[in-house]
Short mmCIF file of C-alpha atoms and ligand atoms in Angstrom, two decimals:
data_model
loop_
_atom_site.label_atom_id
_atom_site.label_comp_id
_atom_site.label_asym_id
_atom_site.label_seq_id
_atom_site.Cartn_x
_atom_site.Cartn_y
_atom_site.Cartn_z
CA THR A 646 126.60 103.16 103.33
CA THR A 647 125.52 102.87 99.73
CA VAL A 648 125.47 99.08 99.56
CA THR A 649 124.27 96.44 102.05
CA THR A 650 125.73 92.95 101.77
CA VAL A 651 123.51 90.10 102.97
CA LEU A 652 124.88 86.54 102.76
CA GLY A 653 127.33 87.58 100.06
CA ILE A 654 124.83 89.42 97.85
CA GLN A 655 124.99 93.20 97.46
CA TYR A 656 121.92 95.42 97.61
CA PRO A 657 122.39 99.05 96.49
CA ALA A 658 120.79 101.51 98.92
CA ASP A 659 117.93 103.84 98.00
CA SER A 660 115.44 106.00 99.88
CA TRP A 661 113.76 102.84 101.31
CA THR A 662 116.91 101.43 102.95
CA ASN A 663 116.52 101.11 106.73
CA ALA A 664 118.11 97.74 107.68
CA THR A 665 120.82 98.55 110.23
CA PRO A 666 124.19 96.72 110.39
CA HIS A 667 123.14 95.33 113.80
CA ILE A 668 120.13 93.61 112.17
CA VAL A 669 121.89 92.52 108.96
CA ALA A 670 124.59 90.80 111.06
CA LYS A 671 121.89 88.47 112.45
CA THR A 672 121.28 86.94 108.99
CA GLU A 673 124.54 84.96 109.46
CA ARG A 674 123.43 83.25 112.67
CA ALA A 675 120.78 80.70 111.54
CA LEU A 676 119.83 79.68 115.08
CA HIS A 677 117.23 77.28 113.64
CA ARG A 678 120.03 75.28 111.96
CA THR A 679 122.37 75.38 114.99
CA PRO A 680 122.59 71.92 116.59
CA HIS A 681 121.20 71.82 120.17
CA HIS A 682 120.00 75.43 120.01
CA PRO A 683 116.59 75.70 121.76
CA VAL A 684 114.98 77.28 118.66
CA ALA A 685 116.16 74.30 116.59
CA ILE A 686 115.05 71.80 119.26
CA VAL A 687 111.49 73.16 119.36
CA ALA A 688 111.31 73.06 115.55
CA GLN A 689 112.57 69.46 115.54
CA ARG A 690 110.11 68.42 118.22
CA ILE A 691 107.20 69.87 116.21
CA ALA A 692 108.47 68.19 113.03
CA HIS A 693 108.67 64.94 115.01
CA PHE A 694 105.01 65.38 115.98
CA TRP A 695 103.95 65.77 112.35
CA SER A 696 105.98 62.80 111.14
CA THR A 697 104.95 60.36 113.89
CA GLN A 698 101.54 61.43 115.21
CA VAL A 699 99.69 62.52 112.07
CA PRO A 700 99.71 59.53 109.71
CA ASP A 701 97.05 60.92 107.35
CA VAL A 702 99.20 63.64 105.70
CA HIS A 703 100.23 62.55 102.18
CA PRO A 704 102.84 63.27 101.02
CA PRO A 705 104.31 63.82 104.51
CA MET A 706 105.13 67.36 105.62
CA ARG A 707 108.40 68.39 103.94
CA VAL A 708 110.72 70.23 106.34
CA VAL A 709 112.32 73.28 104.63
CA ASN A 710 114.77 75.29 106.74
CA ASP A 711 117.08 76.94 104.21
CA MET A 712 115.06 79.67 102.48
CA PRO A 713 117.26 82.83 102.32
CA PRO A 714 115.99 85.77 104.42
CA VAL A 715 115.88 88.36 101.63
CA ALA A 716 112.47 88.46 99.94
CA THR A 717 110.77 90.66 97.38
CA PRO A 718 107.68 92.68 98.30
CA ALA A 719 105.93 90.42 95.76
CA ALA A 720 106.70 87.28 97.79
CA ASN A 721 106.32 88.78 101.26
CA PHE A 722 103.13 90.77 100.51
CA ASP A 723 101.59 90.56 97.00
CA SER A 724 101.51 86.75 96.79
CA LEU A 725 99.55 86.79 100.07
CA LEU A 726 96.95 89.31 98.83
CA ILE A 727 98.28 91.95 101.25
CA ALA A 728 96.97 95.29 99.94
CA PRO A 729 99.38 97.94 98.56
CA ASP A 730 98.46 100.35 101.38
CA HIS A 731 98.71 97.78 104.22
CA PRO A 732 100.66 99.29 107.18
CA GLY A 733 102.86 96.17 107.47
CA ARG A 734 104.54 97.18 104.20
CA SER A 735 105.69 100.51 105.57
CA PRO A 736 109.41 101.08 106.29
CA SER A 737 108.39 101.94 109.86
CA ASP A 738 107.45 98.23 110.33
CA THR A 739 109.63 96.36 107.81
CA TYR A 740 113.40 96.29 107.20
CA TYR A 741 114.14 97.18 103.58
CA LEU A 742 117.51 96.69 101.87
CA ASN A 743 116.04 98.79 99.09
CA GLN A 744 112.68 99.26 97.41
CA HIS A 745 112.87 95.83 95.75
CA SER A 746 114.35 93.72 98.57
CA LEU A 747 113.38 93.32 102.20
CA LEU A 748 114.11 91.03 105.13
CA ARG A 749 111.14 88.64 105.28
CA THR A 750 108.63 89.55 107.99
CA HIS A 751 107.04 86.08 108.17
CA THR A 752 107.46 82.57 106.77
CA SER A 753 104.17 82.99 104.86
CA ALA A 754 106.41 84.70 102.27
CA HIS A 755 107.30 81.20 101.01
CA GLN A 756 103.82 79.67 100.65
CA ALA A 757 103.46 80.41 96.95
CA GLN A 758 107.11 79.53 96.18
CA LEU A 759 106.90 76.12 97.82
CA LEU A 760 103.52 75.32 96.24
CA ALA A 761 105.00 76.29 92.87
CA ARG A 762 107.81 73.78 93.46
CA GLY A 763 105.11 71.11 93.78
CA VAL A 764 105.38 70.76 97.57
CA PRO A 765 101.77 70.52 98.84
CA ASN A 766 102.46 69.89 102.54
CA PHE A 767 105.35 71.56 104.37
CA LEU A 768 106.87 72.95 107.52
CA CYS A 769 109.02 75.98 106.65
CA ILE A 770 111.33 77.25 109.41
CA ALA A 771 113.15 80.56 109.06
CA ASP A 772 114.46 83.73 110.68
CA CYS A 773 112.04 86.68 110.35
CA TYR A 774 112.65 90.40 110.84
CA ARG A 775 110.33 93.14 112.09
CA ARG A 776 110.79 96.63 113.44
CA ASP A 777 109.12 96.25 116.80
CA GLU A 778 109.14 97.29 120.45
CA ILE A 779 111.90 96.34 122.94
CA ASP A 780 110.94 94.05 125.81
CA ALA A 781 111.36 90.46 127.11
CA SER A 782 109.16 88.83 124.42
CA HIS A 783 109.87 91.04 121.39
CA TYR A 784 113.09 91.04 119.40
CA PRO A 785 113.60 92.46 115.89
CA VAL A 786 114.74 89.02 114.71
CA PHE A 787 112.77 85.89 115.59
CA HIS A 788 111.97 82.51 114.08
CA GLN A 789 108.72 81.23 112.68
CA MET A 790 107.50 77.88 111.48
CA GLU A 791 104.95 77.88 108.69
CA GLY A 792 102.77 74.79 108.42
CA PHE A 793 100.83 74.19 105.22
CA ARG A 794 98.51 71.36 104.23
CA SER A 795 96.70 70.80 100.91
CA PHE A 796 93.57 68.71 100.31
CA GLU A 797 91.70 67.55 97.26
CA ALA A 798 88.32 69.22 97.79
CA SER A 799 86.61 66.08 96.48
CA ASP A 800 88.25 63.89 99.17
CA LEU A 801 87.21 66.22 101.96
CA LYS A 802 83.46 65.95 101.56
CA VAL A 803 83.70 62.16 101.57
CA LEU A 804 86.12 61.92 104.48
CA THR A 805 84.69 64.28 107.09
CA GLY A 806 81.34 65.43 105.76
CA GLY A 807 81.12 68.35 108.19
CA ALA A 808 82.34 69.48 111.57
CA SER A 809 81.89 68.46 115.19
CA SER A 810 80.05 70.24 117.98
CA ALA A 811 83.36 71.13 119.70
CA PHE A 812 84.37 72.89 116.48
CA ASP A 813 81.12 74.91 116.56
CA LYS A 814 82.52 76.65 119.66
CA VAL A 815 85.76 77.52 117.81
CA TRP A 816 84.17 78.80 114.60
CA ASP A 817 81.45 81.43 114.55
CA PRO A 818 80.92 82.16 110.82
CA SER A 819 78.89 85.28 111.63
CA VAL A 820 82.03 87.08 112.92
CA ASN A 821 84.72 85.03 111.14
CA PRO A 822 83.24 84.45 107.70
CA LYS A 823 84.15 81.72 105.23
CA GLN A 824 85.18 82.65 101.68
CA THR A 825 82.25 83.11 99.30
CA VAL A 826 83.74 80.57 96.90
CA HIS A 827 83.81 77.90 99.60
CA ASP A 828 80.96 75.59 100.38
CA VAL A 829 80.39 75.73 104.18
CA ALA A 830 81.11 71.98 104.47
CA ILE A 831 84.53 72.46 102.81
CA SER A 832 85.46 75.39 105.01
CA ALA A 833 84.34 73.53 108.15
CA ALA A 834 86.19 70.33 107.19
CA VAL A 835 89.46 72.20 106.54
CA GLY A 836 89.07 74.33 109.68
CA HIS A 837 88.22 71.31 111.80
CA ASP A 838 91.32 69.44 110.61
CA LEU A 839 93.49 72.51 111.33
CA VAL A 840 92.13 73.09 114.82
CA THR A 841 92.23 69.49 116.01
CA LYS A 842 95.75 68.89 114.65
CA LEU A 843 97.15 72.09 116.21
CA GLU A 844 95.61 71.30 119.60
CA ALA A 845 97.18 67.83 119.45
CA MET A 846 100.50 69.45 118.47
CA CYS A 847 100.48 71.75 121.52
CA ARG A 848 99.54 68.89 123.84
CA PHE A 849 102.41 66.85 122.39
CA LEU A 850 104.86 69.74 122.74
CA PHE A 851 103.95 70.61 126.32
CA GLU A 852 103.25 67.02 127.38
CA SER A 853 103.16 67.22 131.16
CA SER A 854 101.16 66.17 134.19
CA GLN A 855 98.98 69.31 133.96
CA PRO A 856 96.28 69.41 131.28
CA LEU A 857 97.17 72.25 128.89
CA GLU A 858 94.66 75.14 128.75
CA MET A 859 94.14 76.44 125.22
CA ARG A 860 91.74 78.88 123.59
CA TRP A 861 90.98 79.88 120.02
CA ASN A 862 90.19 83.49 119.08
CA LYS A 863 89.08 84.73 115.72
CA ASP A 864 91.88 86.53 113.89
CA TYR A 865 92.27 88.31 110.56
CA PHE A 866 94.87 87.78 107.82
CA PRO A 867 94.48 88.86 104.16
CA PHE A 868 95.64 85.36 103.11
CA THR A 869 93.24 83.19 105.15
CA ALA A 870 89.50 83.07 105.90
CA PRO A 871 88.23 82.05 108.35
CA SER A 872 91.27 82.81 110.57
CA TRP A 873 92.13 82.00 114.18
CA GLU A 874 94.90 82.56 116.70
CA LEU A 875 95.71 79.99 119.36
CA GLU A 876 96.62 80.99 122.89
CA VAL A 877 97.95 78.75 125.67
CA LYS A 878 97.88 79.48 129.40
CA TYR A 879 101.41 79.94 130.72
CA GLN A 880 102.16 81.01 134.30
CA GLY A 881 98.62 82.34 134.67
CA GLN A 882 98.76 84.39 131.44
CA TRP A 883 97.36 83.76 127.96
CA LEU A 884 100.23 83.65 125.48
CA GLU A 885 99.67 83.97 121.72
CA VAL A 886 101.36 81.04 120.02
CA LEU A 887 100.25 81.11 116.39
CA GLY A 888 98.05 82.56 113.69
CA SER A 889 96.23 80.27 111.24
CA GLY A 890 93.33 79.79 108.86
CA VAL A 891 91.81 78.37 105.69
CA VAL A 892 94.01 79.51 102.79
CA GLN A 893 92.48 82.08 100.45
CA GLN A 894 91.33 80.17 97.39
CA PRO A 895 93.00 82.56 94.87
CA ILE A 896 96.36 81.51 96.40
CA MET A 897 95.53 77.81 95.97
CA ASP A 898 94.17 78.32 92.46
CA ALA A 899 97.22 80.34 91.33
CA ALA A 900 99.40 77.41 92.47
CA HIS A 901 97.37 74.89 90.44
CA PRO A 902 96.88 76.62 87.07
CA THR A 903 95.95 73.41 85.23
CA ARG A 904 93.26 72.37 87.71
CA PRO A 905 89.71 73.74 87.85
CA ALA A 906 89.37 76.56 90.42
CA GLY A 907 88.47 75.24 93.85
CA SER A 908 89.76 71.69 93.36
CA VAL A 909 92.66 72.01 95.82
CA VAL A 910 92.03 73.66 99.20
CA GLY A 911 94.33 74.14 102.17
CA TRP A 912 95.08 75.39 105.64
CA ALA A 913 98.14 77.21 106.99
CA PHE A 914 99.55 78.30 110.31
CA GLY A 915 102.53 80.42 111.42
CA LEU A 916 103.98 80.05 114.89
CA GLY A 917 106.68 81.88 116.84
CA LEU A 918 109.43 79.44 117.84
CA GLU A 919 111.06 81.65 120.53
CA ARG A 920 107.73 82.11 122.33
CA LEU A 921 107.23 78.32 122.39
CA ALA A 922 110.84 77.71 123.49
CA MET A 923 110.45 80.27 126.30
CA VAL A 924 107.47 78.27 127.62
CA LEU A 925 108.97 74.83 127.01
CA PHE A 926 112.34 75.55 128.66
CA GLY A 927 111.41 78.43 130.98
CA ILE A 928 113.71 80.92 129.19
CA PRO A 929 112.88 84.35 130.70
CA ASP A 930 114.24 86.80 128.11
CA ILE A 931 114.19 86.58 124.30
CA ARG A 932 117.73 88.07 124.04
CA LEU A 933 119.15 84.87 125.57
CA PHE A 934 118.57 83.01 122.29
CA TRP A 935 121.34 85.12 120.72
CA SER A 936 123.83 84.39 123.50
CA THR A 937 126.98 82.50 122.53
CA ASP A 938 127.78 81.89 126.20
CA PRO A 939 128.34 78.17 126.84
CA ARG A 940 126.49 78.61 130.15
CA PHE A 941 123.37 79.12 127.99
CA LEU A 942 123.98 76.74 125.07
CA ASP A 943 125.41 73.84 127.12
CA GLN A 944 122.18 73.54 129.10
CA PHE A 945 120.46 72.13 125.99
CA LYS A 946 123.21 69.84 124.68
CA ASP A 947 121.62 66.60 125.92
CA VAL A 948 118.04 67.38 124.88
CA ASP A 949 116.66 64.86 122.40
CA PRO A 950 113.75 66.44 120.47
CA THR A 951 112.06 63.03 120.22
CA ASP A 952 112.24 62.32 123.96
CA PRO A 953 110.12 64.43 126.34
CA ALA A 954 111.96 62.94 129.34
CA SER A 955 115.14 64.71 128.16
CA LEU A 956 113.60 68.23 128.26
CA VAL A 957 115.25 70.59 130.75
CA THR A 958 114.30 73.75 132.62
CA PHE A 959 116.71 76.64 132.01
CA LYS A 960 118.70 77.72 135.06
CA PRO A 961 119.64 81.44 134.91
CA PHE A 962 123.41 81.82 135.48
CA SER A 963 122.83 84.68 137.89
CA ALA A 964 120.53 87.68 138.16
CA TYR A 965 122.72 90.55 136.99
CA PRO A 966 121.45 93.94 138.15
CA PRO A 967 119.77 96.34 135.69
CA CYS A 968 120.93 99.91 135.16
CA THR A 969 118.23 102.43 134.22
CA LYS A 970 118.76 105.69 132.33
CA ASP A 971 116.25 108.24 131.05
CA VAL A 972 116.64 110.41 127.98
CA ALA A 973 114.43 113.45 127.28
CA PHE A 974 114.43 115.51 124.11
CA TRP A 975 112.53 117.93 121.90
CA VAL A 976 111.26 116.47 118.62
CA PRO A 977 112.19 118.67 115.63
CA LYS A 978 109.30 120.98 114.90
CA GLY A 979 106.87 119.83 112.22
CA THR A 980 108.09 116.20 112.32
CA VAL A 981 106.76 113.01 113.86
CA LEU A 982 109.16 110.74 115.72
CA VAL A 983 108.46 107.10 114.85
CA ASP A 984 109.04 104.96 117.98
CA ASN A 985 110.56 102.13 115.92
CA ASN A 986 113.22 104.54 114.60
CA LEU A 987 114.25 105.36 118.16
CA PHE A 988 114.30 101.66 119.10
CA ASP A 989 116.65 100.90 116.19
CA VAL A 990 119.00 103.74 117.17
CA VAL A 991 119.16 102.39 120.75
CA ARG A 992 119.71 98.79 119.54
CA GLY A 993 122.33 99.98 117.08
CA VAL A 994 124.41 101.54 119.85
CA ALA A 995 123.67 99.30 122.84
CA GLY A 996 123.04 95.96 121.11
CA ASP A 997 121.83 93.25 123.47
CA LEU A 998 122.72 95.34 126.54
CA VAL A 999 119.30 96.98 126.16
CA GLU A 1000 116.52 95.05 127.87
CA ASN A 1001 113.54 97.40 127.71
CA VAL A 1002 112.62 100.83 126.32
CA GLN A 1003 109.41 102.57 127.41
CA GLN A 1004 108.12 106.09 126.92
CA ILE A 1005 107.55 107.64 130.35
CA ASP A 1006 106.54 111.18 129.42
CA ARG A 1007 105.28 113.19 126.45
CA PHE A 1008 103.94 116.73 126.30
CA VAL A 1009 103.60 119.71 124.01
CA HIS A 1010 105.04 122.99 125.28
CA PRO A 1011 102.08 125.40 125.61
CA LYS A 1012 103.98 128.44 124.29
CA THR A 1013 106.38 127.08 121.65
CA GLY A 1014 104.21 124.15 120.48
CA ARG A 1015 107.31 121.94 120.61
CA GLU A 1016 106.85 118.27 121.54
CA SER A 1017 108.94 116.78 124.34
CA ARG A 1018 109.37 113.05 124.82
CA CYS A 1019 111.13 111.08 127.52
CA PHE A 1020 112.11 107.40 127.32
CA ARG A 1021 113.35 105.10 130.07
CA ILE A 1022 116.03 102.66 128.91
CA VAL A 1023 116.78 99.60 131.03
CA TYR A 1024 120.27 98.19 130.42
CA ARG A 1025 121.22 94.74 131.67
CA SER A 1026 123.69 92.19 130.43
CA MET A 1027 122.53 88.59 130.14
CA ASP A 1028 125.92 87.18 131.15
CA ARG A 1029 127.92 89.60 133.35
CA ASN A 1030 127.80 92.57 135.68
CA VAL A 1031 127.95 95.99 134.04
CA THR A 1032 129.38 99.06 135.78
CA ASN A 1033 127.61 102.38 136.01
CA ASP A 1034 130.60 103.99 134.22
CA GLU A 1035 130.28 101.58 131.33
CA ILE A 1036 126.53 102.24 130.98
CA ASN A 1037 127.06 106.00 131.27
CA ALA A 1038 129.39 105.77 128.28
CA VAL A 1039 126.79 103.75 126.32
CA GLN A 1040 124.07 106.21 127.27
CA ASP A 1041 126.25 109.13 126.06
CA ARG A 1042 126.63 107.38 122.71
CA VAL A 1043 122.86 106.72 122.54
CA ARG A 1044 122.20 110.41 123.21
CA ALA A 1045 124.66 111.48 120.52
CA ALA A 1046 123.15 109.00 118.03
CA LEU A 1047 119.62 110.30 118.72
CA VAL A 1048 120.83 113.82 117.89
CA ASN A 1049 122.70 112.67 114.81
CA GLU A 1050 120.19 110.25 113.35
CA LEU A 1051 116.83 111.65 114.49
CA GLN A 1052 117.80 115.35 114.74
CA VAL A 1053 116.29 115.66 118.24
CA GLU A 1054 117.37 118.37 120.69
CA LEU A 1055 118.38 116.88 124.02
CA ARG A 1056 116.86 118.43 127.15
C1 FA5 B 913 101.90 85.99 111.07
O1 FA5 B 913 103.08 86.29 110.95
C2 FA5 B 913 101.17 85.17 110.01
N1 FA5 B 913 102.05 85.02 108.86
C3 FA5 B 913 100.77 83.80 110.58
C4 FA5 B 913 99.89 82.99 109.67
C5 FA5 B 913 100.44 82.01 108.84
C6 FA5 B 913 98.51 83.22 109.64
C7 FA5 B 913 99.62 81.26 107.99
C8 FA5 B 913 97.68 82.47 108.81
C9 FA5 B 913 98.25 81.50 107.97
P1 FA5 B 913 101.68 87.09 113.45
O2 FA5 B 913 102.12 88.43 113.07
O3 FA5 B 913 100.59 86.98 114.46
O4 FA5 B 913 101.16 86.25 112.20
O5 FA5 B 913 102.96 86.29 113.99
C10 FA5 B 913 102.89 84.90 114.30
C11 FA5 B 913 103.71 84.61 115.55
O6 FA5 B 913 105.05 85.07 115.41
C12 FA5 B 913 103.19 85.31 116.80
O7 FA5 B 913 102.14 84.57 117.38
C13 FA5 B 913 104.45 85.31 117.69
O8 FA5 B 913 104.57 84.04 118.34
C14 FA5 B 913 105.58 85.45 116.70
N2 FA5 B 913 106.12 86.83 116.66
C15 FA5 B 913 105.63 87.91 115.96
N3 FA5 B 913 106.40 89.02 116.17
C16 FA5 B 913 107.41 88.66 117.03
C17 FA5 B 913 108.55 89.34 117.62
N4 FA5 B 913 108.83 90.63 117.37
N5 FA5 B 913 109.36 88.63 118.46
C18 FA5 B 913 109.09 87.33 118.71
N6 FA5 B 913 108.06 86.62 118.18
C19 FA5 B 913 107.22 87.27 117.35
MG1 MG B 914 99.16 87.55 115.79
#
C-alpha cells in the first residue's frame, strides 16, 4: 500500500512506514470511551479518586480522552527531551505511518500540547501503540493515563517546607538525582506530593480487606528527574503499574514563556490501564479487552466506577485448549532478523488467535555460517474451540508470510 488511512486522514507511505493494517484497524475502537468497558471503568474510577479525594488540586484535574492517536516525532519524542538517537524512536519499536507521523507510544506525547492550551492539571487517557513481545500482559495496543500537576514554586516552599522521613526511604538523591536547577526542598516537596497521592490512589482503586503492598523503585525517563516506578504485589508477584517523576524544568519553562524560569514546577505519571484492570477484575489475558463477545462485555455492565461494592471478578467463559506449532527457518545471510518484525507478521496473519510467541532455539551452522532460528507459537481462541485443521491452515499462512515478508528459508 502507498497510503495508510487513519481516522479518515491519509498518510502517504515512505521508507519508514511499518504500521500494519491489523494495528491501524485498532485506532477505530476507542475502548477507553466505550461505556462499561473495563478499560473505561478503571479510568473513571481513577478520575473519581482525583475529583473526590484530592481537594487541594486547583484547578481540578481536567479529564481529556479524545486526543487523536497520530502524533509527530516532535510531540512524541522531541517535546519530552528524548534524544535523536534514543532506541524508542526506532521503527523496530515504534509504528510509523511515515517519517513525519507515528502512532503515539505514550500519553506523555500530549504534555506540552495540553500545557500550551493553558491546562495545568490533567488526566489524559488514550490508546498507545508499541511494537512489543507477544504474551498475556503485552499487546501492541494498550491504554495509558497520564497525570500531570503544576505548582507555583513559591507556594510549595511555604506549604510543605520539605519532605517526611517516609519519603526519605523512597528518594535516594545519590542514585536518583534532582535537576541542578531545582532547590532540593522544591524537588522533595514535588516528589513527596506525587508519591503520597499515588499511593492513596492505588489504595482507593484496590480498596479491599487486605492491606495493599506497594514499593517504589528509582526509574529513568528523559522528561523527569528524579523518577520512580510504582509496583504493587498481585498474586505473589510485583507488577509494574506506572512510571513517574518531577517534570524536567525546560518542559515547564517552555510552557510558561512569559514567566521567569523555575516559577512553575510539576510532576507527572503514566500508568497502564489494562494492567490495572487485569488486577482489579482478575482478567487473565490482555487480548480479552479487544473481545466483542457479550460474554466478556456483559460481565461489567453493572459496575459503577464510583461504587467499590459494585466491582466484579471476571469469570472465564471456559478454558479453551491451546494449539502449539513450531516454525524453524534460516535467516537470510548477512541480515539480522528483528524479533518485533516476526511478531507483527504472526499477528498480521493470526490476529488475536495468537497467545504467545517464544524463541526456543537459535544456532549458527558451523560450516555455512547461516543462522537458524526456531519459534514456538501458541494459538488459542478467547471465545471458542479451534480445530487442529483450522490452526494448521493458519500456520501455513504464517509460514508463507515469513518467507514473503522476511525472506527467510523455511527448514
Ligand atoms: C512511559 O510510557 C512513560 N511515558 C511514563 C511516564 C509518564 C513517566 C510521565 C514519567 C512521567 P513505560 O514505558 O514504563 O513509561 O510505560 C508505562 C506503563 O504502560 C507501564 O507501567 C505498563 O503498565 C504500560 N505498558 C507499557 N507497555 C505496554 C504493553 N505493550 N502492553 C500493555 N501495557 C503496557
Ligand atoms: Mg516502565
